[in-house]
mmCIF file of C-alpha atoms in Angstrom:
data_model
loop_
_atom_site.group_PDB
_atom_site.id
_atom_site.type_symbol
_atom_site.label_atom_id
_atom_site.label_comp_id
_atom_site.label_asym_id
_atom_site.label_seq_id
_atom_site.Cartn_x
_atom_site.Cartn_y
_atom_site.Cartn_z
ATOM 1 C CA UNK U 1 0.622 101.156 8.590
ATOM 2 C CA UNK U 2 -1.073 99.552 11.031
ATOM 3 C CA UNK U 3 -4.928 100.432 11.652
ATOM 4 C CA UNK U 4 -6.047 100.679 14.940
ATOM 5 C CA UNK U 5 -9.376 98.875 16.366
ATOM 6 C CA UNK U 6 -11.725 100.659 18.156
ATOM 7 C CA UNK U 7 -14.811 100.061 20.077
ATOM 8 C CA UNK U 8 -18.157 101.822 18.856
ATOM 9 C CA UNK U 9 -21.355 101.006 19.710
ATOM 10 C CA UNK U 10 -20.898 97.352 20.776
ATOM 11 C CA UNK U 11 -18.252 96.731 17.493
ATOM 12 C CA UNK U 12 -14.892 96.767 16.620
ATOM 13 C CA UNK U 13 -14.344 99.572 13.890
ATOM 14 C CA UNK U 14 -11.029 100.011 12.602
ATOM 15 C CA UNK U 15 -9.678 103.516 11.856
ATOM 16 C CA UNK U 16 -9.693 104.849 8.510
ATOM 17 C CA UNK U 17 -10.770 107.981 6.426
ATOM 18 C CA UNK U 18 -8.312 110.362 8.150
ATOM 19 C CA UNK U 19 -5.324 110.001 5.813
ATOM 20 C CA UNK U 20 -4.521 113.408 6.269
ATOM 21 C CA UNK U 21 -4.466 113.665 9.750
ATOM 22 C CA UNK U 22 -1.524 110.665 9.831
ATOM 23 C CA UNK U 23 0.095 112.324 7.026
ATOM 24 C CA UNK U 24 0.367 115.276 9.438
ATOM 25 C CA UNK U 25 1.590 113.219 12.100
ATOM 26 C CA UNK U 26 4.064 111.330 9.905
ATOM 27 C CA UNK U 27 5.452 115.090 9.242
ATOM 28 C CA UNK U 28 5.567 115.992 12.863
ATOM 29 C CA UNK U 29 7.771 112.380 13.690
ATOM 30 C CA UNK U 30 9.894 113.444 10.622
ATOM 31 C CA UNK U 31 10.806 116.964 12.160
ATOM 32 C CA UNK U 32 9.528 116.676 15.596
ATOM 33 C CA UNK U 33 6.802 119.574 17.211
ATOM 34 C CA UNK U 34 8.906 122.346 18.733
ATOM 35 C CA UNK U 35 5.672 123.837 20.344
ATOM 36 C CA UNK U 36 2.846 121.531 21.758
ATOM 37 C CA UNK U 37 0.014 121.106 18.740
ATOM 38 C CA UNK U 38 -3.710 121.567 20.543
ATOM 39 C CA UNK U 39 -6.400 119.893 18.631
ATOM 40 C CA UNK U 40 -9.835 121.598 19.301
ATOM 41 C CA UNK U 41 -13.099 119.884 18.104
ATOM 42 C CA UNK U 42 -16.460 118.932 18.941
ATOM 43 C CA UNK U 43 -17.556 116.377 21.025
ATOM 44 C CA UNK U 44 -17.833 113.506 19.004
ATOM 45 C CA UNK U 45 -15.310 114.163 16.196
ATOM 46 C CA UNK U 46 -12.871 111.769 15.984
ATOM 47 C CA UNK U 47 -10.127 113.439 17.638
ATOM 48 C CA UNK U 48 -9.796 110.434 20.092
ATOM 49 C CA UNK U 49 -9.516 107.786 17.552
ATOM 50 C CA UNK U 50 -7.098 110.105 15.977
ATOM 51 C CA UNK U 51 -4.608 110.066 18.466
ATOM 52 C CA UNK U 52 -4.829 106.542 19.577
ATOM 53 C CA UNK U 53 -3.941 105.704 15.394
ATOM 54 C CA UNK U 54 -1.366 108.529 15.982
ATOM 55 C CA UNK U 55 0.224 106.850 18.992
ATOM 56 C CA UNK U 56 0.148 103.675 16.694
ATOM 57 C CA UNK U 57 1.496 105.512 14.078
ATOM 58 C CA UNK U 58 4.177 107.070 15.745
ATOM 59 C CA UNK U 59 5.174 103.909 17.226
ATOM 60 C CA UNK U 60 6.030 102.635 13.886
ATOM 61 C CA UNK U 61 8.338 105.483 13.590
ATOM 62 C CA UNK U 62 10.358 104.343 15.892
ATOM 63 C CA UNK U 63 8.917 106.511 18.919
ATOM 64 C CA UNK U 64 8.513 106.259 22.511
ATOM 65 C CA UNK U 65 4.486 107.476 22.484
ATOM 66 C CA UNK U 66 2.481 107.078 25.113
ATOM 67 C CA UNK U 67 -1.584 108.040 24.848
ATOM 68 C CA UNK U 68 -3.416 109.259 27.779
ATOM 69 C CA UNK U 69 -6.903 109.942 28.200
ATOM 70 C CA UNK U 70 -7.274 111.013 32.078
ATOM 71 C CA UNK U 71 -11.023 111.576 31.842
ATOM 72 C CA UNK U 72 -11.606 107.985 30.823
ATOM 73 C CA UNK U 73 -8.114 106.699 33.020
ATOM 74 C CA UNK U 74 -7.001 105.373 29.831
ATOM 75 C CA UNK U 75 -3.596 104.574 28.342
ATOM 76 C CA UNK U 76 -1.290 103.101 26.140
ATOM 77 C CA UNK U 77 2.240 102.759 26.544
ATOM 78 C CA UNK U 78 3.944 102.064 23.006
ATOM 79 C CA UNK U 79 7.455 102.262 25.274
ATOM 80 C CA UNK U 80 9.649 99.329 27.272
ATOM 81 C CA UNK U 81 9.828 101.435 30.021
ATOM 82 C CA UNK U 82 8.680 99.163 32.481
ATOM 83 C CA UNK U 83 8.375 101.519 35.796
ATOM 84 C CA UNK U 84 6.841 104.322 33.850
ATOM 85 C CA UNK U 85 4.223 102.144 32.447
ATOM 86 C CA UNK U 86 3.525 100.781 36.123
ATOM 87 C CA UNK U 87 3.362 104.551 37.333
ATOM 88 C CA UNK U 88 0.258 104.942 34.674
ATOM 89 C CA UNK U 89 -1.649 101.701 35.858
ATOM 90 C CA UNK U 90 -1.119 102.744 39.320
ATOM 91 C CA UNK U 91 -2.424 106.315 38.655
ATOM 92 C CA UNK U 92 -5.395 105.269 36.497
ATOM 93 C CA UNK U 93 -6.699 102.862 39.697
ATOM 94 C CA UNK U 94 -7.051 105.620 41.694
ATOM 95 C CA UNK U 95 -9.943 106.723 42.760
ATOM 96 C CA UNK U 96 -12.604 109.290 40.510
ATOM 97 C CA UNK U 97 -10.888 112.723 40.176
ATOM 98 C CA UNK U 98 -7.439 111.588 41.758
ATOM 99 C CA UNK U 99 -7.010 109.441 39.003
ATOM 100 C CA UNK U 100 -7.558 111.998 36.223
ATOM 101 C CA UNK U 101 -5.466 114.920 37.804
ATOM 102 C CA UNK U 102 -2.357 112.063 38.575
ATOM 103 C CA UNK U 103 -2.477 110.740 34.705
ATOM 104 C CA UNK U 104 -2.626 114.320 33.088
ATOM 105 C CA UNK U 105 0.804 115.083 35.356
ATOM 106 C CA UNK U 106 2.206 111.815 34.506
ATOM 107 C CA UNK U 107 1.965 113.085 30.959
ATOM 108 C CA UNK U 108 4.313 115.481 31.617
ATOM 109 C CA UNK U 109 6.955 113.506 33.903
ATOM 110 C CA UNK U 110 6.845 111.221 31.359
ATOM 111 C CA UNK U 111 8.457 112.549 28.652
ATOM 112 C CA UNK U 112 10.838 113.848 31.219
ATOM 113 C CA UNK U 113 11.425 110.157 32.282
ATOM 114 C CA UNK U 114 11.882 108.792 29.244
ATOM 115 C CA UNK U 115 14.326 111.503 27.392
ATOM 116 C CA UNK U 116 16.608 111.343 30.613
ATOM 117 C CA UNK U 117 16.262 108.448 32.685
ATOM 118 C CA UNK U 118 15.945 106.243 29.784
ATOM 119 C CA UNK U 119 17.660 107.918 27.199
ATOM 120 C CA UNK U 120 14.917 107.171 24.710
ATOM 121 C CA UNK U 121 15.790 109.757 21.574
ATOM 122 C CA UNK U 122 12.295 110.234 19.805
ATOM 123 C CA UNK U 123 9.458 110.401 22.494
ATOM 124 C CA UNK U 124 5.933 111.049 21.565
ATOM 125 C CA UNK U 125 3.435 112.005 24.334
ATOM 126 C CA UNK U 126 -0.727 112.573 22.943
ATOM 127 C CA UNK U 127 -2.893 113.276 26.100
ATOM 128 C CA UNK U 128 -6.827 113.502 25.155
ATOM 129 C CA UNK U 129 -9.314 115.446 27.160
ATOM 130 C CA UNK U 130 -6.145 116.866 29.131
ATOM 131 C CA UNK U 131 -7.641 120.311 30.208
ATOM 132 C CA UNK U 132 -11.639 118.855 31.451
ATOM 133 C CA UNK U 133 -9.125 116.518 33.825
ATOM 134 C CA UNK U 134 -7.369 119.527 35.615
ATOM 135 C CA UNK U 135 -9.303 121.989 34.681
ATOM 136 C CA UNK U 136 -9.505 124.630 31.756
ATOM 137 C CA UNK U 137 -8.395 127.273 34.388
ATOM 138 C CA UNK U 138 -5.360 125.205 34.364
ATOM 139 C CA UNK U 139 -4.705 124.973 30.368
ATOM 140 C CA UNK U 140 -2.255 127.602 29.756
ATOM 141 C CA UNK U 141 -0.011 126.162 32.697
ATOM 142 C CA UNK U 142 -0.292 122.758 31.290
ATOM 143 C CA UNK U 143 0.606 123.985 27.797
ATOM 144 C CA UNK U 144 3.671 125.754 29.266
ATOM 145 C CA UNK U 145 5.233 122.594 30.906
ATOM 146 C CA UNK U 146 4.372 120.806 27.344
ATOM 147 C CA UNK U 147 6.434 123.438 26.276
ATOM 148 C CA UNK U 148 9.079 123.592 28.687
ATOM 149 C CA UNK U 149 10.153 120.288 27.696
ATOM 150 C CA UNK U 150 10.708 120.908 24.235
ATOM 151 C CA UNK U 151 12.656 124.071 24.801
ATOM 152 C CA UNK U 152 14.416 123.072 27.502
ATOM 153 C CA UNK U 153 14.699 119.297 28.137
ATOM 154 C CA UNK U 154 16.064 117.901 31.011
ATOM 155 C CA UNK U 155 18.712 115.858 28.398
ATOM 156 C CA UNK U 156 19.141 115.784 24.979
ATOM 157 C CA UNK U 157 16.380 114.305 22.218
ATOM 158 C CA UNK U 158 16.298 113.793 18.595
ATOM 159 C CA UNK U 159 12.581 114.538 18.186
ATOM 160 C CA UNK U 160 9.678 115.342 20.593
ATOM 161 C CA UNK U 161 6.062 115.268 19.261
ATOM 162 C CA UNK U 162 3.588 117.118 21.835
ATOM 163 C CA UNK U 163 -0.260 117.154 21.109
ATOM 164 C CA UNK U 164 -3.219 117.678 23.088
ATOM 165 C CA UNK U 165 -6.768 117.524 22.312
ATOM 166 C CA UNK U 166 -9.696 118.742 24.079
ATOM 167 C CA UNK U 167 -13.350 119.527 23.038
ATOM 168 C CA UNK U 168 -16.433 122.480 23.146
ATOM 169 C CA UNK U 169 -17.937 119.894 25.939
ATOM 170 C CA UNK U 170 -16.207 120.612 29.782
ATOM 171 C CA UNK U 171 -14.142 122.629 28.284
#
């Protein structure tokens, strides 16, 4: 498996020490989630390098995943979905507070876009800091939709993997 690099303090540290963490991912992209997972945790923990390995991760499984952290306009695009990978860049040059609110709905519309414009089978969608970008007032709508597409997709899948993280900061 590929290790992901990430920046820390001026270095380059690559990702390691959470082997069970991508053993539970490696279960969800066996099986799929068939709720969206919510991963709560300090400021500070790891969760952020955790889902940018399990984007990675996921990848290698043959998924469509696509990481987005609205709070820092942030994303990765493991998927050849050209236009939905231009509608992220275009949403994380907006402007302060536009920008976060636009990427944490493009999370949604794009597993929407991908299971039934594209037809891609296994899509994987991991959105970081999701409820400090529109709000924790707004969390239990947000988890809904994330819901709403794995119960009832606009077109058939083989395997949706949902997760969320947030943190004791904002939120």
């Amino acid at each position: 498996m590929k290790r992901v690099k990430l920046p820390f303090a001026g270095l380059e540290v690559e990702f390691a020490d959470r082997e069970r963490g991508i053993q539970q991912v490696l279960e969800w992209a066996e099986r799929g989630t068939w709720q969206p997972v919510v991963v709560f945790g300090p400021e500070g923990c790891g969760k952020t390098a955790w889902l940018k390995q399990a984007a990675e991760t996921l990848r290698e499984s043959g998924f469509e995943a696509i990481y987005i952290d609205p709070m820092r306009k942030e994303f990765v695009a493991h998927t050849d979905a050209r236009e939905l990978i231009d509608k992220l860049a275009e949403a994380a040059a907006e402007a302060i507070g536009v920008a976060q609110l636009k990427l944490a709905t493009l999370a949604i519309d794009a597993v929407k876009w991908l299971v039934s414009k594209w037809r891609k089978g296994k899509v994987a969608i991991l959105i970081d800091d999701a409820f400090q970008a529109i709000g924790l007032d707004k969390a239990a709508i947000y988890v809904k939709a994330l819901l709403g597409l794995v119960e009832y997709p606009p077109e058939g899948y083989e395997r949706i993997v949902t997760i969320v993280a947030t943190s004791e900061g904002v939120s």
